[in-house]
Tab-separated table of C-alpha atoms (C1' of nucleotides) in Angstrom:
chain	number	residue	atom	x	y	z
P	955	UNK	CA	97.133	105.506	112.386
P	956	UNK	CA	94.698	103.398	114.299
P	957	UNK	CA	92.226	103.825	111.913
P	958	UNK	CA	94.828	102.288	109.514
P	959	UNK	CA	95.814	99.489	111.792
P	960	UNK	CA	92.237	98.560	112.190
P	961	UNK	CA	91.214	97.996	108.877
P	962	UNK	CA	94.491	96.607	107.779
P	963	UNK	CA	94.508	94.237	110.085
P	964	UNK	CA	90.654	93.364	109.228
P	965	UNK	CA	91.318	92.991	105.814
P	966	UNK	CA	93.942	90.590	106.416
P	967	UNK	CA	92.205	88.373	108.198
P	968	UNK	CA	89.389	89.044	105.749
P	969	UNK	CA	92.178	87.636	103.638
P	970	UNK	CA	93.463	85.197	105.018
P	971	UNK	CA	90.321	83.488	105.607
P	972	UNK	CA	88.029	83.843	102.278
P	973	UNK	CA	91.400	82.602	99.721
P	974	UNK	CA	90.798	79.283	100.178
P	975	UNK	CA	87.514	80.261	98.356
P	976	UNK	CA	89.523	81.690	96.000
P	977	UNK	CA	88.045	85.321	96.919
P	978	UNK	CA	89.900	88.251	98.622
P	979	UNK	CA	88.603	90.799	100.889
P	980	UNK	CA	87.900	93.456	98.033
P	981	UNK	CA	86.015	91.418	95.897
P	982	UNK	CA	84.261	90.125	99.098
P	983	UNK	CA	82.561	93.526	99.157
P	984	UNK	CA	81.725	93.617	95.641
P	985	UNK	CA	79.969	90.403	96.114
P	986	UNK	CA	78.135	91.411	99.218
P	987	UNK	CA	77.268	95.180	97.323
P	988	UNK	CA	75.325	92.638	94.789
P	989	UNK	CA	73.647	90.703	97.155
P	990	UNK	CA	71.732	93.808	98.478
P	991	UNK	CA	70.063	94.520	94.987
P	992	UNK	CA	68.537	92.917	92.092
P	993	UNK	CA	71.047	93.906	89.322
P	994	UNK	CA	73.143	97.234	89.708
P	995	UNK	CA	75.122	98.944	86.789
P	996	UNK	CA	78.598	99.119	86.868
P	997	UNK	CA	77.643	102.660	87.801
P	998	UNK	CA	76.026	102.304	90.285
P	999	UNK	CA	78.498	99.641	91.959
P	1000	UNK	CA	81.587	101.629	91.652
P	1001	UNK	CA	79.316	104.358	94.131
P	1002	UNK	CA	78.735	101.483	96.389
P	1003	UNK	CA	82.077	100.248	96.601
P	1004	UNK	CA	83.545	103.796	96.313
P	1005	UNK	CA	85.775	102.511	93.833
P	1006	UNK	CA	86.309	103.582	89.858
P	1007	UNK	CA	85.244	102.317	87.001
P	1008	UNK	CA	88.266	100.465	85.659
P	1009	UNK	CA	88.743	99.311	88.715
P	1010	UNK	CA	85.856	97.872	89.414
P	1011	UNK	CA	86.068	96.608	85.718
P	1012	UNK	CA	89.062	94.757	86.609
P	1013	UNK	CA	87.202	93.155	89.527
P	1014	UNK	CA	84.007	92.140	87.787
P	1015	UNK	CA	85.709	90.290	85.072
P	1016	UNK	CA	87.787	88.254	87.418
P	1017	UNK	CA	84.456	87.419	88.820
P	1018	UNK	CA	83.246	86.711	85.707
P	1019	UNK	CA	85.865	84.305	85.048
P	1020	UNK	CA	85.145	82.437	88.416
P	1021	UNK	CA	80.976	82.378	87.369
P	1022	UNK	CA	80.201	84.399	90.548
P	1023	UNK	CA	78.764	87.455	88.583
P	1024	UNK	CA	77.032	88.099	85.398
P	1025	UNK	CA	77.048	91.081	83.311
P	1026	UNK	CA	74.054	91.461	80.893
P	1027	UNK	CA	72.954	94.233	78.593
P	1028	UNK	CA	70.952	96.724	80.463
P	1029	UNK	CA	67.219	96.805	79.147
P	1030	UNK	CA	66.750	100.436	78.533
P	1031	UNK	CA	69.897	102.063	78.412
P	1032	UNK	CA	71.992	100.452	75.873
P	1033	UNK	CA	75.308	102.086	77.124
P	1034	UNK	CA	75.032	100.682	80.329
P	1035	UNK	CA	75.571	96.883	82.173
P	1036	UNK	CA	73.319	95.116	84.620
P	1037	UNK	CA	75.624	93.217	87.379
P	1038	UNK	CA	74.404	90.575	89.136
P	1039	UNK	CA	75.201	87.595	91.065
P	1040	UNK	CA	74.695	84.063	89.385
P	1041	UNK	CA	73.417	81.299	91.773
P	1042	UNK	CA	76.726	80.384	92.397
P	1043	UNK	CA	77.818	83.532	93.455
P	1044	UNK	CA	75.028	84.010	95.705
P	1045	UNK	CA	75.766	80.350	97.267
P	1046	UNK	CA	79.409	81.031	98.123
P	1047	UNK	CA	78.561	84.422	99.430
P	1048	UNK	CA	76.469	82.729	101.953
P	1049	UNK	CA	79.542	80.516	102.633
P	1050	UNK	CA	81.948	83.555	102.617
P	1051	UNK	CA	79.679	85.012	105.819
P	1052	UNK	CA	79.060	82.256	107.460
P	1053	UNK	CA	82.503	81.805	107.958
P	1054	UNK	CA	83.145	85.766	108.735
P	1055	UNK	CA	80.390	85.665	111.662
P	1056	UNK	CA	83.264	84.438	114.350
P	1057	UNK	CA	84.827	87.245	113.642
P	1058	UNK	CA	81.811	89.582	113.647
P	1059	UNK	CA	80.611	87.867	117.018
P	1060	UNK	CA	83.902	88.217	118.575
P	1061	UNK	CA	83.962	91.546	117.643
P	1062	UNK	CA	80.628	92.732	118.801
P	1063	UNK	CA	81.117	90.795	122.584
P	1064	UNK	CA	84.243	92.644	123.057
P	1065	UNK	CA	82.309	95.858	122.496
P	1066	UNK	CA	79.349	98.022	123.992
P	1067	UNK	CA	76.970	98.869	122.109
P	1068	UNK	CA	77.127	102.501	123.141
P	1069	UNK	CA	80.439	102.068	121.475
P	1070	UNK	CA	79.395	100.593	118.427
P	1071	UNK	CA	76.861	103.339	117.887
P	1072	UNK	CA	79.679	106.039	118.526
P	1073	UNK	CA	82.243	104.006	116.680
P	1074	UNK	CA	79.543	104.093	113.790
P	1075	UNK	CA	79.518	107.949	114.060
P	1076	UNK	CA	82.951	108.818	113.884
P	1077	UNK	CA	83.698	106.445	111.122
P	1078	UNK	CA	80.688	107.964	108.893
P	1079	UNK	CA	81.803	111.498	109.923
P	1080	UNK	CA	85.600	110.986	108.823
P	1081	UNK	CA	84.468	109.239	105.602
P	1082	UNK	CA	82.505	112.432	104.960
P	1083	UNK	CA	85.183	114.868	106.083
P	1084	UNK	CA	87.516	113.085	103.535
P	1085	UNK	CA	85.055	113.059	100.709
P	1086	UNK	CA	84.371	116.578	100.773
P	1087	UNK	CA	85.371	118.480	97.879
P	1088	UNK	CA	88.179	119.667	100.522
P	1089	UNK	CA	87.636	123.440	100.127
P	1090	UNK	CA	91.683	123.400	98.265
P	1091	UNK	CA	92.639	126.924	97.201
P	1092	UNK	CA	91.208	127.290	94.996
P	1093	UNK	CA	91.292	130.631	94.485
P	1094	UNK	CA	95.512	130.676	95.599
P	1095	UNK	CA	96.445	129.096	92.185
P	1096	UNK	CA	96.807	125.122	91.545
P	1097	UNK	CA	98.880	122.877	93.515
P	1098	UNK	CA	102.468	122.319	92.988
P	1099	UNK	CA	103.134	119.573	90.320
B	42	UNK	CA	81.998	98.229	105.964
B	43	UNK	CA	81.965	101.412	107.983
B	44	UNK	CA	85.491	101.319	108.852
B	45	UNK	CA	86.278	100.342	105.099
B	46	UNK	CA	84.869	103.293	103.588
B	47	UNK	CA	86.356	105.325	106.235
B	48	UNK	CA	89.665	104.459	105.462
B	49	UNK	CA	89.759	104.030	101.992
B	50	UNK	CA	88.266	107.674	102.117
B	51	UNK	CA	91.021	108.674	104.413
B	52	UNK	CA	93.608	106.719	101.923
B	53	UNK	CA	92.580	108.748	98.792
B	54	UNK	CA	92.524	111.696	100.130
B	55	UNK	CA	95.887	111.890	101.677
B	56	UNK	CA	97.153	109.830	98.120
B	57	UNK	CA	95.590	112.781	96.483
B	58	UNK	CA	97.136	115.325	98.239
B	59	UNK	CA	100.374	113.961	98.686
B	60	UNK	CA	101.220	112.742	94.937
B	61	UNK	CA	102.329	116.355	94.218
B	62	UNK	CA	105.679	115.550	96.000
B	63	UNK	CA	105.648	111.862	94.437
B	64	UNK	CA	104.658	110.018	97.750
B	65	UNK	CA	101.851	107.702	98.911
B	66	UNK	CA	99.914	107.643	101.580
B	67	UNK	CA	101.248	103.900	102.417
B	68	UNK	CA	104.948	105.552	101.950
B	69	UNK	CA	104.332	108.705	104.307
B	70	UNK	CA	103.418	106.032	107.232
B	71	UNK	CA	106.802	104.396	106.304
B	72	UNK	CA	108.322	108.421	106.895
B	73	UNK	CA	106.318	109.384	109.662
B	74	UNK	CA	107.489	105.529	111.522
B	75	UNK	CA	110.772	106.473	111.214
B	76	UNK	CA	110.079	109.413	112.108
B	77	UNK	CA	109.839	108.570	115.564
B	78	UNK	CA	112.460	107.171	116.140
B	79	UNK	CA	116.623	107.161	115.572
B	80	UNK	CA	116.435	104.818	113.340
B	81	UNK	CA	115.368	101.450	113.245
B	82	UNK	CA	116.138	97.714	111.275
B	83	UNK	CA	113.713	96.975	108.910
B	84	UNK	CA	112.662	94.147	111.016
B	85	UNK	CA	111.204	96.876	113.245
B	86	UNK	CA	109.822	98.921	110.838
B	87	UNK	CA	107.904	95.536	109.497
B	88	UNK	CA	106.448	95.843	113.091
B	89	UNK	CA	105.337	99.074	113.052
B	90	UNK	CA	103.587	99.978	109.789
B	91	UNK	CA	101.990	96.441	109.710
B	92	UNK	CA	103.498	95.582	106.629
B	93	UNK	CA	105.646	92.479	106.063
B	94	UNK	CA	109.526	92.145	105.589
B	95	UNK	CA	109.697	92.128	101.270
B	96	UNK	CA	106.600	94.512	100.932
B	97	UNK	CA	108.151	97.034	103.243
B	98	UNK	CA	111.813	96.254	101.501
B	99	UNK	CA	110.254	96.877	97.871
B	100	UNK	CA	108.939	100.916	99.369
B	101	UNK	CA	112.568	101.341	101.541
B	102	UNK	CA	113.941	101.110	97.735
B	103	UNK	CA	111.731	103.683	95.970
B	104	UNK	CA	112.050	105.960	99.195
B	105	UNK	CA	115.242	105.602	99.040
B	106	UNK	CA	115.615	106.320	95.040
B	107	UNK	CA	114.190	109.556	96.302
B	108	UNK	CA	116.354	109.649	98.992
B	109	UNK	CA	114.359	110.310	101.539
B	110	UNK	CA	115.655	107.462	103.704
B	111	UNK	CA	118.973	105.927	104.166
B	112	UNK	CA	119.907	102.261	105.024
B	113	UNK	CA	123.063	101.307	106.383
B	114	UNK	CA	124.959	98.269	107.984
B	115	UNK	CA	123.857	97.872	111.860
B	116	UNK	CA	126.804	98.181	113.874
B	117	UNK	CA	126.447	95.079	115.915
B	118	UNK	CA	124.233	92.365	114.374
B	119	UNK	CA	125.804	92.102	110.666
B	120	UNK	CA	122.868	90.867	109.456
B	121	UNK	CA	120.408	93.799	109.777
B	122	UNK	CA	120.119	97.054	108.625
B	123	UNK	CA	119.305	100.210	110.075
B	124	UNK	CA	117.069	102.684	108.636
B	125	UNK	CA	116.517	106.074	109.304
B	126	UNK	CA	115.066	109.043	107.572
B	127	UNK	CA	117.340	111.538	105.114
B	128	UNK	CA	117.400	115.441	106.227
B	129	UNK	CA	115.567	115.649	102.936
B	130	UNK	CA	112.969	113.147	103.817
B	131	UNK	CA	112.751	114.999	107.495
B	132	UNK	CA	112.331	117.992	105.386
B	133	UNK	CA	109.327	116.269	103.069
B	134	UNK	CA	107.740	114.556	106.101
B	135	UNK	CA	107.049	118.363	107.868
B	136	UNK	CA	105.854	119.664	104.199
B	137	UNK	CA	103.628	116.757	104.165
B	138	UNK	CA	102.142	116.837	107.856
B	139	UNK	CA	101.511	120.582	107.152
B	140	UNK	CA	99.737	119.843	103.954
B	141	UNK	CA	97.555	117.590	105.865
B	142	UNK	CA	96.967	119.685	109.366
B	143	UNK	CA	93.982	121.238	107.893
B	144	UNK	CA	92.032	117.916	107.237
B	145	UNK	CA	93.072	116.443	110.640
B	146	UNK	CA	91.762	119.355	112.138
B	147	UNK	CA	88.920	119.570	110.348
B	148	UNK	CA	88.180	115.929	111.546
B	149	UNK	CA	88.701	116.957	115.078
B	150	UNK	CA	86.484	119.347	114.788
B	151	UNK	CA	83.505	117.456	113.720
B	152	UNK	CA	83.885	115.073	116.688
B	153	UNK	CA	83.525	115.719	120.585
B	154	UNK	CA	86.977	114.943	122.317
B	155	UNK	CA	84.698	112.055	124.554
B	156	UNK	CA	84.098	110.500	120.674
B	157	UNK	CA	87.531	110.254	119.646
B	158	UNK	CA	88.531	108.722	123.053
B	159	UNK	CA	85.522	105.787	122.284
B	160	UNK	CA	86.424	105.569	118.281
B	161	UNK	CA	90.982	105.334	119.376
B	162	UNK	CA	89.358	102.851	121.820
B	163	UNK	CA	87.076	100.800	119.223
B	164	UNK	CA	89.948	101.127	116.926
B	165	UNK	CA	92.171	99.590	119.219
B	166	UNK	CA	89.554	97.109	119.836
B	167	UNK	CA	89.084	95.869	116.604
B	168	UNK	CA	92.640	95.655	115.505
B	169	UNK	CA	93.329	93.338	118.259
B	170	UNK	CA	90.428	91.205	117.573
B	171	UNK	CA	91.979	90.986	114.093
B	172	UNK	CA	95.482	89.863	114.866
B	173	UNK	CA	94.758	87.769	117.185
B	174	UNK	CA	95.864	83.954	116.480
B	175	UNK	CA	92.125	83.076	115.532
B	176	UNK	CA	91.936	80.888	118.286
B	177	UNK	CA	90.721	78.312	114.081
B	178	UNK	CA	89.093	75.234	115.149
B	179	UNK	CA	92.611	73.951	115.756
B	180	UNK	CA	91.042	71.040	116.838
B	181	UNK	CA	88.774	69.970	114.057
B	182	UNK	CA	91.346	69.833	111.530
B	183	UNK	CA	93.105	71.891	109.079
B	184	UNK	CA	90.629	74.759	106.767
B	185	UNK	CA	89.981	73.858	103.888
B	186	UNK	CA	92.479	74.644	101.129
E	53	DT	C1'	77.301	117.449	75.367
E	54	DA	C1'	77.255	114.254	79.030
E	55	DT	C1'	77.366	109.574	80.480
E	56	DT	C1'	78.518	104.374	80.503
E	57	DG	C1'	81.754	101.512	79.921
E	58	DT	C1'	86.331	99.729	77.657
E	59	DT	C1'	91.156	99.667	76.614
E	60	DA	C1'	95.948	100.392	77.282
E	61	DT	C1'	99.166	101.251	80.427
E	62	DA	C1'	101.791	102.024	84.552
E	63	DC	C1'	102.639	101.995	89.294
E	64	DT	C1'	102.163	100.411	94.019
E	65	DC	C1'	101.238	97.247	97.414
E	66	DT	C1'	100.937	92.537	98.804
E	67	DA	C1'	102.682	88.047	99.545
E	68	DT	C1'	105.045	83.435	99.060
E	69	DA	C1'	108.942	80.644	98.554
E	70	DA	C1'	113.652	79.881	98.028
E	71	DC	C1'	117.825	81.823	99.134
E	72	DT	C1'	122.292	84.078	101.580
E	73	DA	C1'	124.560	85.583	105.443
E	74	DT	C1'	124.887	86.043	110.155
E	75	DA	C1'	123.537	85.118	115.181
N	935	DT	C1'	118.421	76.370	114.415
N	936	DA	C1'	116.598	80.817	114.153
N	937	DT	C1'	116.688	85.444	112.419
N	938	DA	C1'	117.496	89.656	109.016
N	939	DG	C1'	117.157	90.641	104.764
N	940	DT	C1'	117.086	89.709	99.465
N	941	DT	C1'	115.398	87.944	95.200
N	942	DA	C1'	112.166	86.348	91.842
N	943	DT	C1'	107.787	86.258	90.787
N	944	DA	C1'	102.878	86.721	90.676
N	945	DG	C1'	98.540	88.768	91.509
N	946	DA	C1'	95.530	92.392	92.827
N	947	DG	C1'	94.045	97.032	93.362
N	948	DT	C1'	94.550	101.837	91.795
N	949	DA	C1'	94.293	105.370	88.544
N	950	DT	C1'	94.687	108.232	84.171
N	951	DA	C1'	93.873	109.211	79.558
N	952	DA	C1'	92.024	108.264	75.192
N	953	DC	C1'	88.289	106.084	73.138
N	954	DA	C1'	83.461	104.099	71.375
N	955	DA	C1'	78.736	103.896	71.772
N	956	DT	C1'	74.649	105.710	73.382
N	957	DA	C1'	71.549	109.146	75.854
DNA sequence: TATTGTTATACTCTATAACTATA
DNA sequence: TATAGTTATAGAGTATAACAATA
């Protein structure tokens, strides 16, 4: 439950501060995923974002639509898309976290950063507890449907 | 980004393993809120799962479709309504927080008791630092919109 | 055969604004 | 006037299944 409250109410403000860009927390990440590569595939972002692919599909084409992102044929593999961001994109990011770093400073001041490091720990340890292929019973027959 | 992918990861996994009885992870907080309590106006309930008053309104009606939850006139203020969970949906609720004792205690077991004291304590932290009033540059003029 | 991405579709959550009824 | 809740409506994220093209 706090783990809940603390990232809803992050990604509210995370909200309520990017829309006047016209950008909400979600995509937000997407954009900032980008910005640490060249070009990814739409592969390769929905394993950054750990999101799916018609999700993510969803996202980049609304991104599309507002020129932040481009999606070109990949050079090799013809199945496959190269994402990245357009100069735009990679202007209003810059924007987009300059106006986060109140936050982040406020954030960081109010803790030590013993507990940061620990706070880092336990967040990458429950991510990984989740993620694991959960050990089900597999062998006690299928879950109820 | 830590905490994001911790939660989300959290937020699937419980989704996952709770669809088999037709709830959501986001409607089992709603269940386990009332929960503790009689029963409480919506109003309160708004409060408490950090949701806001037509959102929450919109999952009291599926939950109730399933019956799991019940709303009826409050007996003073005309206006409100109290809530409170079904004895099927206090049935459901202990199905569903057996179903997911084994990953909470796999989670506890990965982390030192001293950890989860620092990461409730973070938690806490951060969700504050969120919801507070943003302290904008009320001063400077309006953000941009 | 497996993988990348698309399409269609459906559901849930989120949120705003205008509204009713009551306090 | 302020508060509790409803309604209409819109947008965004989520996910599944069937599909095409390519590896």
């Amino acid at each position: 439950m706090a783990l809940r409250s603390a990232y809803l109410s992050m990604h509210r403000q995370t909200d309520a501060r990017l829309s006047s860009w016209g950008v909400t927390a979600d995509q937000f990440v997407v954009l900032s995923a980008l910005a640490e590569a060249e070009a990814l595939t739409q592969r390769e972002l929905v394993g950054r974002t750990s999101s799916d692919p018609s999700t993510l599909r969803a996202m980049l084409v609304r991104l599309e639509d507002k020129q932040l992102v481009a999606r070109r044929p990949h050079p090799t593999d013809r199945r496959a898309r190269r994402v990245r961001l357009t100069a735009r994109g990679r202007r209003l990011l810059a924007t987009l976290w300059a106006e986060s770093e109140a936050l982040r400073l406020r954030l960081v001041d109010s803790l030590t950063s013993e507990e940061i490091a620990t706070l880092l720990h336990c967040l990458a340890t429950i991510a990984e507890t989740f993620e694991m292929p959960a050990a089900r019973r597999a062998t006690a027959g299928p879950p109820p449907r």
